[in-house]
mmCIF file of N, CA, C and O in Angstrom:
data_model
loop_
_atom_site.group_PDB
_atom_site.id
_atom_site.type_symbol
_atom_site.label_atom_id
_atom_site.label_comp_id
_atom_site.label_asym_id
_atom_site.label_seq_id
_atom_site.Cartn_x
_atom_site.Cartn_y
_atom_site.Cartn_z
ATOM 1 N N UNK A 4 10.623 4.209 -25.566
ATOM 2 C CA UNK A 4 9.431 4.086 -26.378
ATOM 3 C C UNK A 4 8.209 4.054 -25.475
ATOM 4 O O UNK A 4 7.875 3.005 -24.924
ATOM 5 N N UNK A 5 7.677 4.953 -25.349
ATOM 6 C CA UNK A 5 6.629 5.582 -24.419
ATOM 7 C C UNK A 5 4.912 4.072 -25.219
ATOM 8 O O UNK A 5 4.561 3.779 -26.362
ATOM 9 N N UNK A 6 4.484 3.671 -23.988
ATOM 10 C CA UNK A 6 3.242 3.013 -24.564
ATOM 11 C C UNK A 6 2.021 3.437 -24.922
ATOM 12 O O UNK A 6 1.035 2.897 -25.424
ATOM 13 N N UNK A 7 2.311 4.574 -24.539
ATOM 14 C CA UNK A 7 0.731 5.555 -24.453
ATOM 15 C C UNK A 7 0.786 5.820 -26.384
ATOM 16 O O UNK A 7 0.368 6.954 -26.618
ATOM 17 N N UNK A 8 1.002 5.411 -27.098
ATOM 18 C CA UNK A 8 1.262 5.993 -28.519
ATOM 19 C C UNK A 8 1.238 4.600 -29.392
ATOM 20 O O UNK A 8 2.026 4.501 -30.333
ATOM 21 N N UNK A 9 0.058 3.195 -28.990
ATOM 22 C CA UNK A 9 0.338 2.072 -30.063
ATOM 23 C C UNK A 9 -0.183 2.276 -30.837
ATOM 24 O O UNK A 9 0.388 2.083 -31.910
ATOM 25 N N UNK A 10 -1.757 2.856 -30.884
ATOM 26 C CA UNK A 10 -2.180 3.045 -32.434
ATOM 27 C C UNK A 10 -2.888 2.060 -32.856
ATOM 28 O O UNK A 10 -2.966 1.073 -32.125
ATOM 29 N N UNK A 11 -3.534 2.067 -34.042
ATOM 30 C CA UNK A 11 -4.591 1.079 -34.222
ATOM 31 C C UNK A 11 -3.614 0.179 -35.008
ATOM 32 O O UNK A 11 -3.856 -1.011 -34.809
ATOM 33 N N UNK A 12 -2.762 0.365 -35.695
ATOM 34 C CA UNK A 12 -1.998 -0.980 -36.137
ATOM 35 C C UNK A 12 -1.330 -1.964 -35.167
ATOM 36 O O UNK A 12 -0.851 -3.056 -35.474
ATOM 37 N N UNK A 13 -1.370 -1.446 -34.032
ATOM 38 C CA UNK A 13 -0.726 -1.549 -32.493
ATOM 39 C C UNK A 13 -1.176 -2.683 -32.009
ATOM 40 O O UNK A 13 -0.699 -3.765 -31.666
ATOM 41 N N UNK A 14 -2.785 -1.901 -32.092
ATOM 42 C CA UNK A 14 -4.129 -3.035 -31.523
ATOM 43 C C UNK A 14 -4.081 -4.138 -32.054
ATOM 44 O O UNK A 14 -4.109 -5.256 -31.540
ATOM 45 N N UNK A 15 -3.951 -3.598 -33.874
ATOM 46 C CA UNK A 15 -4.342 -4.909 -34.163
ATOM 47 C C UNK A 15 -3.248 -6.135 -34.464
ATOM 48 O O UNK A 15 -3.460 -7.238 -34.968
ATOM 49 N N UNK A 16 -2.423 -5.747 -34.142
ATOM 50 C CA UNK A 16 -1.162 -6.880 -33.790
ATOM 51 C C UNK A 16 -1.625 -7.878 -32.834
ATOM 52 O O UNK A 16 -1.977 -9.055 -32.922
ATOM 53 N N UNK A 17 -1.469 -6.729 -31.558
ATOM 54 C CA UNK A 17 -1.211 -7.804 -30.619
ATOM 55 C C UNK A 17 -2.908 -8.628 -30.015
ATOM 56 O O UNK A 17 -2.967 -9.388 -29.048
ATOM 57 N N UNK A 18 -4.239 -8.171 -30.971
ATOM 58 C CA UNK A 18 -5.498 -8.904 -30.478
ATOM 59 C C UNK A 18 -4.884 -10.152 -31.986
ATOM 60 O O UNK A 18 -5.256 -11.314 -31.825
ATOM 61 N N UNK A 19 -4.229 -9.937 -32.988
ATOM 62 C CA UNK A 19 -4.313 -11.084 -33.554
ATOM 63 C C UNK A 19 -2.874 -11.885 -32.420
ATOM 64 O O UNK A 19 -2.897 -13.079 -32.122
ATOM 65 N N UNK A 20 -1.805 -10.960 -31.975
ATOM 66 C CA UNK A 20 -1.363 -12.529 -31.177
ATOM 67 C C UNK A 20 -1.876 -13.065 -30.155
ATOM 68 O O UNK A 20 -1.603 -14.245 -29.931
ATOM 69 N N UNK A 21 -2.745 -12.347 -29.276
ATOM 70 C CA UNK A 21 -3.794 -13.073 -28.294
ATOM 71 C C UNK A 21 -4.421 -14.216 -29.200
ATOM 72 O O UNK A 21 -4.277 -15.345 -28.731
ATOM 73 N N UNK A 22 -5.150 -14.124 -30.522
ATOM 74 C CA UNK A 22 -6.218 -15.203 -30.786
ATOM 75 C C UNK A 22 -5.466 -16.148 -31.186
ATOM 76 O O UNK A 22 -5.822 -17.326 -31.175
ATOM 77 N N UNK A 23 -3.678 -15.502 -31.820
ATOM 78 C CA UNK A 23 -3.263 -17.055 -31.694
ATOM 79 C C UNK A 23 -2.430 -17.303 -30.803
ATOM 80 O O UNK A 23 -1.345 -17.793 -31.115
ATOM 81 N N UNK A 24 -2.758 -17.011 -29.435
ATOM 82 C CA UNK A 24 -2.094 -17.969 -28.336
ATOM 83 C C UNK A 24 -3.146 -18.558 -27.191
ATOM 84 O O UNK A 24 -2.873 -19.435 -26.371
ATOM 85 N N UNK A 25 -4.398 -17.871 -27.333
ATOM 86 C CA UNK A 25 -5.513 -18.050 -26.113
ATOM 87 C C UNK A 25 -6.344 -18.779 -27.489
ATOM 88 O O UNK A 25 -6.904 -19.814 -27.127
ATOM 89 N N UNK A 26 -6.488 -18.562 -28.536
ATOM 90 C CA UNK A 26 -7.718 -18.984 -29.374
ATOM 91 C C UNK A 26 -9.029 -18.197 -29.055
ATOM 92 O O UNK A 26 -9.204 -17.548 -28.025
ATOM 93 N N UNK A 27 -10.056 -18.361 -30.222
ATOM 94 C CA UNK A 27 -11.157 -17.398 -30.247
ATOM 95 C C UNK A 27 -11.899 -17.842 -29.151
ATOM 96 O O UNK A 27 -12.738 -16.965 -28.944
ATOM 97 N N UNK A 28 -12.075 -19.056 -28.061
ATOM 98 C CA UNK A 28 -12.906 -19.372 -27.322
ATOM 99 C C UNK A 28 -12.566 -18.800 -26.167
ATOM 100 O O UNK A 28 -13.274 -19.023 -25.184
ATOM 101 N N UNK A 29 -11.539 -18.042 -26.068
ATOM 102 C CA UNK A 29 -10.945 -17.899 -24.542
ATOM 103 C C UNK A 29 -10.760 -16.093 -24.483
ATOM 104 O O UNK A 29 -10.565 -15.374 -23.503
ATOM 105 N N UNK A 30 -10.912 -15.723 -25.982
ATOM 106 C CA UNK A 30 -10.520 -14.213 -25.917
ATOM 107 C C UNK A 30 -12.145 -13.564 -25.068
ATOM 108 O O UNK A 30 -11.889 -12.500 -24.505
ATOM 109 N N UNK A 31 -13.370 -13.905 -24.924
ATOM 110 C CA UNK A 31 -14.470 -13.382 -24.392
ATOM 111 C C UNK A 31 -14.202 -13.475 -22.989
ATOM 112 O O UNK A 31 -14.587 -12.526 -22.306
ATOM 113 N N UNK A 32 -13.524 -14.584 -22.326
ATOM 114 C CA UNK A 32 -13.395 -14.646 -20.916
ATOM 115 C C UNK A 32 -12.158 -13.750 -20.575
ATOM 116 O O UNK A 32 -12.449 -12.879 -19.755
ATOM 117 N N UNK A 33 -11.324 -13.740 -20.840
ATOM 118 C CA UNK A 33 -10.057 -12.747 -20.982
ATOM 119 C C UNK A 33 -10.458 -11.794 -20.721
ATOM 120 O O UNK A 33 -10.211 -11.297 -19.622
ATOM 121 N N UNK A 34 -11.480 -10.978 -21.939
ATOM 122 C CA UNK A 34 -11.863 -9.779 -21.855
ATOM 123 C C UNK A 34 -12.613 -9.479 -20.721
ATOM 124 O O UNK A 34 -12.560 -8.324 -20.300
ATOM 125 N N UNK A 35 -13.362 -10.373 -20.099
ATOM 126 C CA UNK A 35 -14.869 -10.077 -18.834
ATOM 127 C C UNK A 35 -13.521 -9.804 -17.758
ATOM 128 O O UNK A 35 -13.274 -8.764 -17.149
ATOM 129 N N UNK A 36 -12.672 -11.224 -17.743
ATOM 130 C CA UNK A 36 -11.320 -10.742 -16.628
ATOM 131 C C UNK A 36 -10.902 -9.589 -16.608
ATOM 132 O O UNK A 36 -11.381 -8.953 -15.669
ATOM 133 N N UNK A 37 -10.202 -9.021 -17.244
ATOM 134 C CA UNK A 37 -9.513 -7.801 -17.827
ATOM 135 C C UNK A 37 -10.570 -6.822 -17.402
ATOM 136 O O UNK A 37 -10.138 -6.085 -16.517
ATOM 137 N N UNK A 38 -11.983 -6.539 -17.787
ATOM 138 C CA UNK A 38 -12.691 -5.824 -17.218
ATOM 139 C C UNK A 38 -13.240 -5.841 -16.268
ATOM 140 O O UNK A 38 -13.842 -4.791 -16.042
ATOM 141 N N UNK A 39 -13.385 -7.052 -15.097
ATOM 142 C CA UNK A 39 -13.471 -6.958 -13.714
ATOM 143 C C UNK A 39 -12.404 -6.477 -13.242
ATOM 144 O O UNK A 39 -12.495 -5.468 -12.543
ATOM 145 N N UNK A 40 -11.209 -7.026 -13.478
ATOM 146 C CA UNK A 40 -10.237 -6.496 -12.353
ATOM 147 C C UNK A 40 -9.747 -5.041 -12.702
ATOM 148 O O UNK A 40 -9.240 -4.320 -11.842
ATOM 149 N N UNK A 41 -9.945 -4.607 -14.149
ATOM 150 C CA UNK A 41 -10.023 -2.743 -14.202
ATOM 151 C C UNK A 41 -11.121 -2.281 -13.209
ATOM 152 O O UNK A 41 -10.727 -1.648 -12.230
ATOM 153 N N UNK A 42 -12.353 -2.500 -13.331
ATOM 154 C CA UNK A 42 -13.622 -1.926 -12.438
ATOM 155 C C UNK A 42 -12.771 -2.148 -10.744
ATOM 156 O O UNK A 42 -12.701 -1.056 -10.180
ATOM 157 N N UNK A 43 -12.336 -2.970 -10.148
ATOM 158 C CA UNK A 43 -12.088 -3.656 -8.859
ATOM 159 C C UNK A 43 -10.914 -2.319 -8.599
ATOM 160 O O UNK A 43 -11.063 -1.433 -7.757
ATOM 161 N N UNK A 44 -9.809 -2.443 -9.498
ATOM 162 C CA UNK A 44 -8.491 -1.353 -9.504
ATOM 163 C C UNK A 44 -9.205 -0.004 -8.989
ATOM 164 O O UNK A 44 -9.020 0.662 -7.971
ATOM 165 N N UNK A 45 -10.243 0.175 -10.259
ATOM 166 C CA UNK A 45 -10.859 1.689 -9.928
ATOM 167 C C UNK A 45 -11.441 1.832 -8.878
ATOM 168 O O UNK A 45 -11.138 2.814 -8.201
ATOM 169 N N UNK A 46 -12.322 1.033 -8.460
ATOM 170 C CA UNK A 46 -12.804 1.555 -7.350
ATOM 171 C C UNK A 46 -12.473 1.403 -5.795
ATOM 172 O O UNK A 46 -13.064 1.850 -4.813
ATOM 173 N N UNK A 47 -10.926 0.345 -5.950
ATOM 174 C CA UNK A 47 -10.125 0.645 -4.471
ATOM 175 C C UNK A 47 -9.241 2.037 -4.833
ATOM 176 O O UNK A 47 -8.968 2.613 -3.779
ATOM 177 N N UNK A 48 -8.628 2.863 -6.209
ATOM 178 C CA UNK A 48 -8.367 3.713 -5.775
ATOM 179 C C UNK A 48 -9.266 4.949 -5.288
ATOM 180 O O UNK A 48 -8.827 5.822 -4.540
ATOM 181 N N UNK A 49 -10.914 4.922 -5.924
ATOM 182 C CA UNK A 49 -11.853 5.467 -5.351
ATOM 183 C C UNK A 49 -11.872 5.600 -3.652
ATOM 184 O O UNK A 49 -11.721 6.457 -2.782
ATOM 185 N N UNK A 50 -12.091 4.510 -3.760
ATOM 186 C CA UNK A 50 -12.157 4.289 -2.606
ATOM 187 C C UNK A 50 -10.752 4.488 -1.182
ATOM 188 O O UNK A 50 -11.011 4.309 0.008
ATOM 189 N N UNK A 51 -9.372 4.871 -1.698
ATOM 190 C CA UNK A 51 -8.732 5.630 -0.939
ATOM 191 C C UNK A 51 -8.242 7.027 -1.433
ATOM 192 O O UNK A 51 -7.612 7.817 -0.730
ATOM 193 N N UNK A 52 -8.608 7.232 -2.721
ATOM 194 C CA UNK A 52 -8.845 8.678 -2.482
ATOM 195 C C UNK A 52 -9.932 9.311 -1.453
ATOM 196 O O UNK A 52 -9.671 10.015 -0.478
ATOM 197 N N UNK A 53 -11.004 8.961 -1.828
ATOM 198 C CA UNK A 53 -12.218 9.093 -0.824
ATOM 199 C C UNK A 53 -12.079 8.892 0.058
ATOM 200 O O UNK A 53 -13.056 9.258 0.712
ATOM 201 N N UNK A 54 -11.299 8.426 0.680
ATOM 202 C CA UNK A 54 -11.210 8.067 2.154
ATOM 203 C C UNK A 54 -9.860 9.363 2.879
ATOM 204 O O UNK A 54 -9.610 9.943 3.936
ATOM 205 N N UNK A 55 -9.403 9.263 1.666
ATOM 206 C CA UNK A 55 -8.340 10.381 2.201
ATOM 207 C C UNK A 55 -8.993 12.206 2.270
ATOM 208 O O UNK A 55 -8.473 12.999 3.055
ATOM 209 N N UNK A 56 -9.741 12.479 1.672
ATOM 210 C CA UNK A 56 -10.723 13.102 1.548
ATOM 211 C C UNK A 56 -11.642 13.245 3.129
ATOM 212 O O UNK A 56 -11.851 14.253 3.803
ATOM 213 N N UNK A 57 -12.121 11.594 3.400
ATOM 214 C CA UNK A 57 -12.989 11.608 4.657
ATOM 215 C C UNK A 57 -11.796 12.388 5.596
ATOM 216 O O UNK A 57 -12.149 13.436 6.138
ATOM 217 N N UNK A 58 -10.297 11.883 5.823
ATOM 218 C CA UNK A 58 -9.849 12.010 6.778
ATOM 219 C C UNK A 58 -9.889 13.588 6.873
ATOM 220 O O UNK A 58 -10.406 14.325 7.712
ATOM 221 N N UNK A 59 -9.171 13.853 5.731
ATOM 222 C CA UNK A 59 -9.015 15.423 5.860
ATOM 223 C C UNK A 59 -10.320 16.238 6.225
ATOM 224 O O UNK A 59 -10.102 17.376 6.639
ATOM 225 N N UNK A 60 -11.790 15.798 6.132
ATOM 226 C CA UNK A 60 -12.771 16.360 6.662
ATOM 227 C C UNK A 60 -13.184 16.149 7.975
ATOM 228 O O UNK A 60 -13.796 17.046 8.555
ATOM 229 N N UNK A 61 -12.940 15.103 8.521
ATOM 230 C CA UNK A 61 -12.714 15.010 9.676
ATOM 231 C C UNK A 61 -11.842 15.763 11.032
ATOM 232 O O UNK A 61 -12.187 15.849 12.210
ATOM 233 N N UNK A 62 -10.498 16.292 10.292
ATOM 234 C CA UNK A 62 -9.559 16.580 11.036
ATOM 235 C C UNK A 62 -9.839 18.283 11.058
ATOM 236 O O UNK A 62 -9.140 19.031 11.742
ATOM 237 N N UNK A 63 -11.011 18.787 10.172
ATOM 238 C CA UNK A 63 -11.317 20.096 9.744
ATOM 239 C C UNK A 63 -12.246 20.359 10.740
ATOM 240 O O UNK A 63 -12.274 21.418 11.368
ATOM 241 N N UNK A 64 -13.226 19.164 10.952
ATOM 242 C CA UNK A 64 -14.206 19.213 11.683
ATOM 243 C C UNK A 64 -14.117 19.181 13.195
ATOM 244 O O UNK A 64 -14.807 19.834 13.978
ATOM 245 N N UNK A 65 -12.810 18.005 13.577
ATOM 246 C CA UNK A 65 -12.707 18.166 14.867
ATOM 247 C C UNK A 65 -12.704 19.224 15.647
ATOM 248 O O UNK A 65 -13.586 19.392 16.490
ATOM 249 N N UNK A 66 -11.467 20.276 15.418
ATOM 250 C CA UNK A 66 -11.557 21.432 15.783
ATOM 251 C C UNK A 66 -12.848 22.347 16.342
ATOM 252 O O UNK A 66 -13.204 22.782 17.437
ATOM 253 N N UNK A 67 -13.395 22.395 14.828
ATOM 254 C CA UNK A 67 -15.293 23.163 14.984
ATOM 255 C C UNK A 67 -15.950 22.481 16.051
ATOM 256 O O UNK A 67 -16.793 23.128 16.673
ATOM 257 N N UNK A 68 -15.719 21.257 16.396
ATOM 258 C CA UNK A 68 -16.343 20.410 17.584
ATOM 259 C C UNK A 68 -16.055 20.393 18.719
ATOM 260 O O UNK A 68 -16.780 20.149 19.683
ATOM 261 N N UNK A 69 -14.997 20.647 18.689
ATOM 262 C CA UNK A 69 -14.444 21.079 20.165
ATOM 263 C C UNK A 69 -14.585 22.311 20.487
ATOM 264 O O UNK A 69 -14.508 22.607 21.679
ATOM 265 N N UNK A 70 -14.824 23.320 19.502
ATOM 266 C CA UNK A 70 -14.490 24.856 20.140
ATOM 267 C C UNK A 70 -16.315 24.910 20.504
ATOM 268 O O UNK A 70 -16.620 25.749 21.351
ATOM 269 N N UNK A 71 -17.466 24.080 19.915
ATOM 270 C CA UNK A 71 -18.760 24.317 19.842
ATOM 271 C C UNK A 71 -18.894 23.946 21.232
ATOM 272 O O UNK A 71 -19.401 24.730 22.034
ATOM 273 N N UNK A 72 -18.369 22.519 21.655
ATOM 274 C CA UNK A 72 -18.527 21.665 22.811
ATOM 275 C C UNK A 72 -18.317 22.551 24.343
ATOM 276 O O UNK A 72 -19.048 22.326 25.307
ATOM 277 N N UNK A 73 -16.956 23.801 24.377
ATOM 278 C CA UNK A 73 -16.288 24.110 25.167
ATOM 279 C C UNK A 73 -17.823 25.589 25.539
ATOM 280 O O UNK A 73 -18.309 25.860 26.638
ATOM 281 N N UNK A 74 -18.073 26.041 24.558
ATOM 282 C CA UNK A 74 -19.460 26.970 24.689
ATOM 283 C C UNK A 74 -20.446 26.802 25.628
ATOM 284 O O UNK A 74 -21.427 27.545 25.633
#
């Protein structure tokens, strides 16, 4: 049973069993959590894609630098 497919009856199950196990005072902090540590996730994999990216431009470049240097 694949998760990518809950659906809005899905949703609304499991935000009513969050409010009754956290209660309505705790579901706003939950949520700010939940959305810092998504933003934090994204942007360390940003941040090693991008970096894997730097390397490979680097290792493109060395070459061009050495053959300019030897001139």
């Amino acid at each position: 049973m694949p998760f990518g497919n809950i659906g809005i009856g899905g949703l609304v199950l499991i935000l009513i069993i969050a409010l009754i196990i956290f209660g309505p005072s705790k579901l706003p902090e939950l949520g700010r959590a939940f959305g810092r540590t998504l933003s934090e996730f994204k942007g360390a994999t940003r941040g090693l894609v991008n970096g894997e990216d730097e390397d490979k431009r680097q290792e493109e470049k060395t070459p061009e630098t050495a053959a300019s240097n030897a001139k």
